């Protein structure tokens, strides 16, 4: 059973303004780096997890937060891009360049996307 009405249409419109593609690319970049390293849940949840696992997890977290919290997406995008660049050194060339490239592209798309405010226009 589907609901239709003004509240449902407003909710759908609010979700369309979210930078879903940017967040997905950032999270997929982090997931790809984790898969290249073959990091299992036991390794990720252990107290001795080092920066090789922290940076991709940070990228995945920033990707999710870009979608779920669009007002803070610029902060999360900057942190995600910095984590992607850090993965170059820390994580097998950033997941053999694929994960790092996805993370940078997703972070830059979130950073450069529209503001999402109703009625806001971009200058220029």
PDB file of C-alpha atoms in Angstrom:
ATOM      1  CA  UNK A   1       0.000   0.000   0.000  1.00  0.00           C
ATOM      2  CA  UNK A   2       1.481   3.314  -0.994  1.00  0.00           C
ATOM      3  CA  UNK A   3       0.663   6.566   0.655  1.00  0.00           C
ATOM      4  CA  UNK A   4       0.296   9.741  -1.291  1.00  0.00           C
ATOM      5  CA  UNK A   5      -0.305  13.190  -0.035  1.00  0.00           C
ATOM      6  CA  UNK A   6       1.377  16.499   0.616  1.00  0.00           C
ATOM      7  CA  UNK A   7       3.528  15.120   3.454  1.00  0.00           C
ATOM      8  CA  UNK A   8       4.820  12.230   1.366  1.00  0.00           C
ATOM      9  CA  UNK A   9       5.609  14.464  -1.590  1.00  0.00           C
ATOM     10  CA  UNK A  10       7.488  16.869   0.688  1.00  0.00           C
ATOM     11  CA  UNK A  11       9.513  14.020   2.181  1.00  0.00           C
ATOM     12  CA  UNK A  12      10.379  12.686  -1.277  1.00  0.00           C
ATOM     13  CA  UNK A  13      11.428  16.141  -2.416  1.00  0.00           C
ATOM     14  CA  UNK A  14      13.627  16.578   0.665  1.00  0.00           C
ATOM     15  CA  UNK A  15      15.422  13.299  -0.079  1.00  0.00           C
ATOM     16  CA  UNK A  16      15.977  14.319  -3.703  1.00  0.00           C
ATOM     17  CA  UNK A  17      17.938  17.372  -2.572  1.00  0.00           C
ATOM     18  CA  UNK A  18      20.415  15.219  -0.647  1.00  0.00           C
ATOM     19  CA  UNK A  19      23.805  14.548  -2.276  1.00  0.00           C
ATOM     20  CA  UNK A  20      23.209  10.785  -2.528  1.00  0.00           C
ATOM     21  CA  UNK A  21      25.639  10.112  -5.389  1.00  0.00           C
ATOM     22  CA  UNK A  22      28.457  11.984  -3.690  1.00  0.00           C
ATOM     23  CA  UNK A  23      27.965  10.164  -0.398  1.00  0.00           C
ATOM     24  CA  UNK A  24      27.704   6.824  -2.170  1.00  0.00           C
ATOM     25  CA  UNK A  25      30.954   7.391  -4.067  1.00  0.00           C
ATOM     26  CA  UNK A  26      32.766   8.420  -0.881  1.00  0.00           C
ATOM     27  CA  UNK A  27      31.481   5.388   1.048  1.00  0.00           C
ATOM     28  CA  UNK A  28      32.219   2.994  -1.830  1.00  0.00           C
ATOM     29  CA  UNK A  29      35.771   4.337  -2.016  1.00  0.00           C
ATOM     30  CA  UNK A  30      36.309   3.506   1.639  1.00  0.00           C
ATOM     31  CA  UNK A  31      34.691   0.091   1.240  1.00  0.00           C
ATOM     32  CA  UNK A  32      36.899  -0.697  -1.753  1.00  0.00           C
ATOM     33  CA  UNK A  33      40.040   0.132   0.196  1.00  0.00           C
ATOM     34  CA  UNK A  34      38.867  -2.127   3.037  1.00  0.00           C
ATOM     35  CA  UNK A  35      38.180  -4.946   0.565  1.00  0.00           C
ATOM     36  CA  UNK A  36      41.618  -4.600  -0.999  1.00  0.00           C
ATOM     37  CA  UNK A  37      43.129  -4.983   2.456  1.00  0.00           C
ATOM     38  CA  UNK A  38      40.831  -7.957   3.230  1.00  0.00           C
ATOM     39  CA  UNK A  39      39.948  -6.486   6.595  1.00  0.00           C
ATOM     40  CA  UNK A  40      37.450  -8.647   8.454  1.00  0.00           C
ATOM     41  CA  UNK A  41      35.125  -7.467  11.215  1.00  0.00           C
ATOM     42  CA  UNK A  42      37.418  -8.907  13.885  1.00  0.00           C
ATOM     43  CA  UNK A  43      40.292  -6.745  12.683  1.00  0.00           C
ATOM     44  CA  UNK A  44      38.160  -3.622  12.393  1.00  0.00           C
ATOM     45  CA  UNK A  45      36.686  -3.954  15.888  1.00  0.00           C
ATOM     46  CA  UNK A  46      39.947  -4.770  17.639  1.00  0.00           C
ATOM     47  CA  UNK A  47      41.660  -2.189  19.805  1.00  0.00           C
ATOM     48  CA  UNK A  48      44.842  -2.403  17.741  1.00  0.00           C
ATOM     49  CA  UNK A  49      43.375  -1.313  14.419  1.00  0.00           C
ATOM     50  CA  UNK A  50      45.820   1.123  12.888  1.00  0.00           C
ATOM     51  CA  UNK A  51      45.539   3.953  10.397  1.00  0.00           C
ATOM     52  CA  UNK A  52      45.306   1.533   7.454  1.00  0.00           C
ATOM     53  CA  UNK A  53      41.813   0.671   8.642  1.00  0.00           C
ATOM     54  CA  UNK A  54      40.894   3.967  10.273  1.00  0.00           C
ATOM     55  CA  UNK A  55      41.078   6.053   7.090  1.00  0.00           C
ATOM     56  CA  UNK A  56      38.732   3.848   4.999  1.00  0.00           C
ATOM     57  CA  UNK A  57      36.305   3.612   7.923  1.00  0.00           C
ATOM     58  CA  UNK A  58      36.419   7.402   8.199  1.00  0.00           C
ATOM     59  CA  UNK A  59      35.685   7.656   4.464  1.00  0.00           C
ATOM     60  CA  UNK A  60      32.672   5.330   4.812  1.00  0.00           C
ATOM     61  CA  UNK A  61      31.397   7.297   7.795  1.00  0.00           C
ATOM     62  CA  UNK A  62      31.770  10.614   5.991  1.00  0.00           C
ATOM     63  CA  UNK A  63      29.932   9.198   2.971  1.00  0.00           C
ATOM     64  CA  UNK A  64      26.989   8.162   5.126  1.00  0.00           C
ATOM     65  CA  UNK A  65      26.970  11.487   6.987  1.00  0.00           C
ATOM     66  CA  UNK A  66      27.023  13.463   3.717  1.00  0.00           C
ATOM     67  CA  UNK A  67      23.704  11.837   2.820  1.00  0.00           C
ATOM     68  CA  UNK A  68      22.087  11.819   6.261  1.00  0.00           C
ATOM     69  CA  UNK A  69      23.203  15.272   7.426  1.00  0.00           C
ATOM     70  CA  UNK A  70      23.282  17.533   4.338  1.00  0.00           C
ATOM     71  CA  UNK A  71      23.802  20.770   6.284  1.00  0.00           C
ATOM     72  CA  UNK A  72      27.225  19.578   7.434  1.00  0.00           C
ATOM     73  CA  UNK A  73      28.141  17.976   4.134  1.00  0.00           C
ATOM     74  CA  UNK A  74      30.923  20.445   3.393  1.00  0.00           C
ATOM     75  CA  UNK A  75      32.773  19.529   6.599  1.00  0.00           C
ATOM     76  CA  UNK A  76      32.289  15.825   5.965  1.00  0.00           C
ATOM     77  CA  UNK A  77      33.374  16.233   2.346  1.00  0.00           C
ATOM     78  CA  UNK A  78      36.628  17.945   3.354  1.00  0.00           C
ATOM     79  CA  UNK A  79      37.375  15.252   5.947  1.00  0.00           C
ATOM     80  CA  UNK A  80      36.512  12.557   3.376  1.00  0.00           C
ATOM     81  CA  UNK A  81      38.829  14.049   0.749  1.00  0.00           C
ATOM     82  CA  UNK A  82      41.661  14.340   3.282  1.00  0.00           C
ATOM     83  CA  UNK A  83      41.114  10.721   4.355  1.00  0.00           C
ATOM     84  CA  UNK A  84      41.143   9.683   0.690  1.00  0.00           C
ATOM     85  CA  UNK A  85      44.419  11.467   0.124  1.00  0.00           C
ATOM     86  CA  UNK A  86      45.856   9.911   3.271  1.00  0.00           C
ATOM     87  CA  UNK A  87      44.927   6.455   2.025  1.00  0.00           C
ATOM     88  CA  UNK A  88      47.494   6.903  -0.774  1.00  0.00           C
ATOM     89  CA  UNK A  89      50.269   6.419   1.767  1.00  0.00           C
ATOM     90  CA  UNK A  90      48.551   4.301   4.404  1.00  0.00           C
ATOM     91  CA  UNK A  91      46.522   1.766   2.409  1.00  0.00           C
ATOM     92  CA  UNK A  92      48.158   0.095  -0.588  1.00  0.00           C
ATOM     93  CA  UNK A  93      48.168   3.173  -2.834  1.00  0.00           C
ATOM     94  CA  UNK A  94      44.619   4.051  -1.834  1.00  0.00           C
ATOM     95  CA  UNK A  95      43.142   0.683  -2.796  1.00  0.00           C
ATOM     96  CA  UNK A  96      45.177   0.573  -6.003  1.00  0.00           C
ATOM     97  CA  UNK A  97      43.976   4.084  -6.872  1.00  0.00           C
ATOM     98  CA  UNK A  98      40.333   3.036  -7.354  1.00  0.00           C
ATOM     99  CA  UNK A  99      39.151   3.668  -3.790  1.00  0.00           C
ATOM    100  CA  UNK A 100      41.130   6.870  -3.489  1.00  0.00           C
ATOM    101  CA  UNK A 101      39.735   8.175  -6.784  1.00  0.00           C
ATOM    102  CA  UNK A 102      36.154   7.293  -5.783  1.00  0.00           C
ATOM    103  CA  UNK A 103      36.645   9.001  -2.419  1.00  0.00           C
ATOM    104  CA  UNK A 104      38.096  12.163  -3.909  1.00  0.00           C
ATOM    105  CA  UNK A 105      35.392  12.336  -6.597  1.00  0.00           C
ATOM    106  CA  UNK A 106      32.611  11.806  -4.062  1.00  0.00           C
ATOM    107  CA  UNK A 107      34.059  14.342  -1.638  1.00  0.00           C
ATOM    108  CA  UNK A 108      34.502  16.960  -4.326  1.00  0.00           C
ATOM    109  CA  UNK A 109      30.984  16.347  -5.654  1.00  0.00           C
ATOM    110  CA  UNK A 110      29.590  16.851  -2.150  1.00  0.00           C
ATOM    111  CA  UNK A 111      31.733  19.928  -1.654  1.00  0.00           C
ATOM    112  CA  UNK A 112      30.776  21.559  -4.934  1.00  0.00           C
ATOM    113  CA  UNK A 113      27.111  20.584  -5.038  1.00  0.00           C
ATOM    114  CA  UNK A 114      24.163  22.946  -4.624  1.00  0.00           C
ATOM    115  CA  UNK A 115      23.449  24.272  -1.161  1.00  0.00           C
ATOM    116  CA  UNK A 116      20.072  22.527  -0.836  1.00  0.00           C
ATOM    117  CA  UNK A 117      18.309  25.532   0.740  1.00  0.00           C
ATOM    118  CA  UNK A 118      14.870  26.313  -0.664  1.00  0.00           C
ATOM    119  CA  UNK A 119      14.832  29.375  -2.832  1.00  0.00           C
ATOM    120  CA  UNK A 120      18.597  29.861  -2.674  1.00  0.00           C
ATOM    121  CA  UNK A 121      20.267  30.947  -5.849  1.00  0.00           C
ATOM    122  CA  UNK A 122      23.914  30.779  -6.669  1.00  0.00           C
ATOM    123  CA  UNK A 123      25.620  34.096  -7.407  1.00  0.00           C
ATOM    124  CA  UNK A 124      27.070  34.690 -10.799  1.00  0.00           C
TER     125      UNK A 124
END
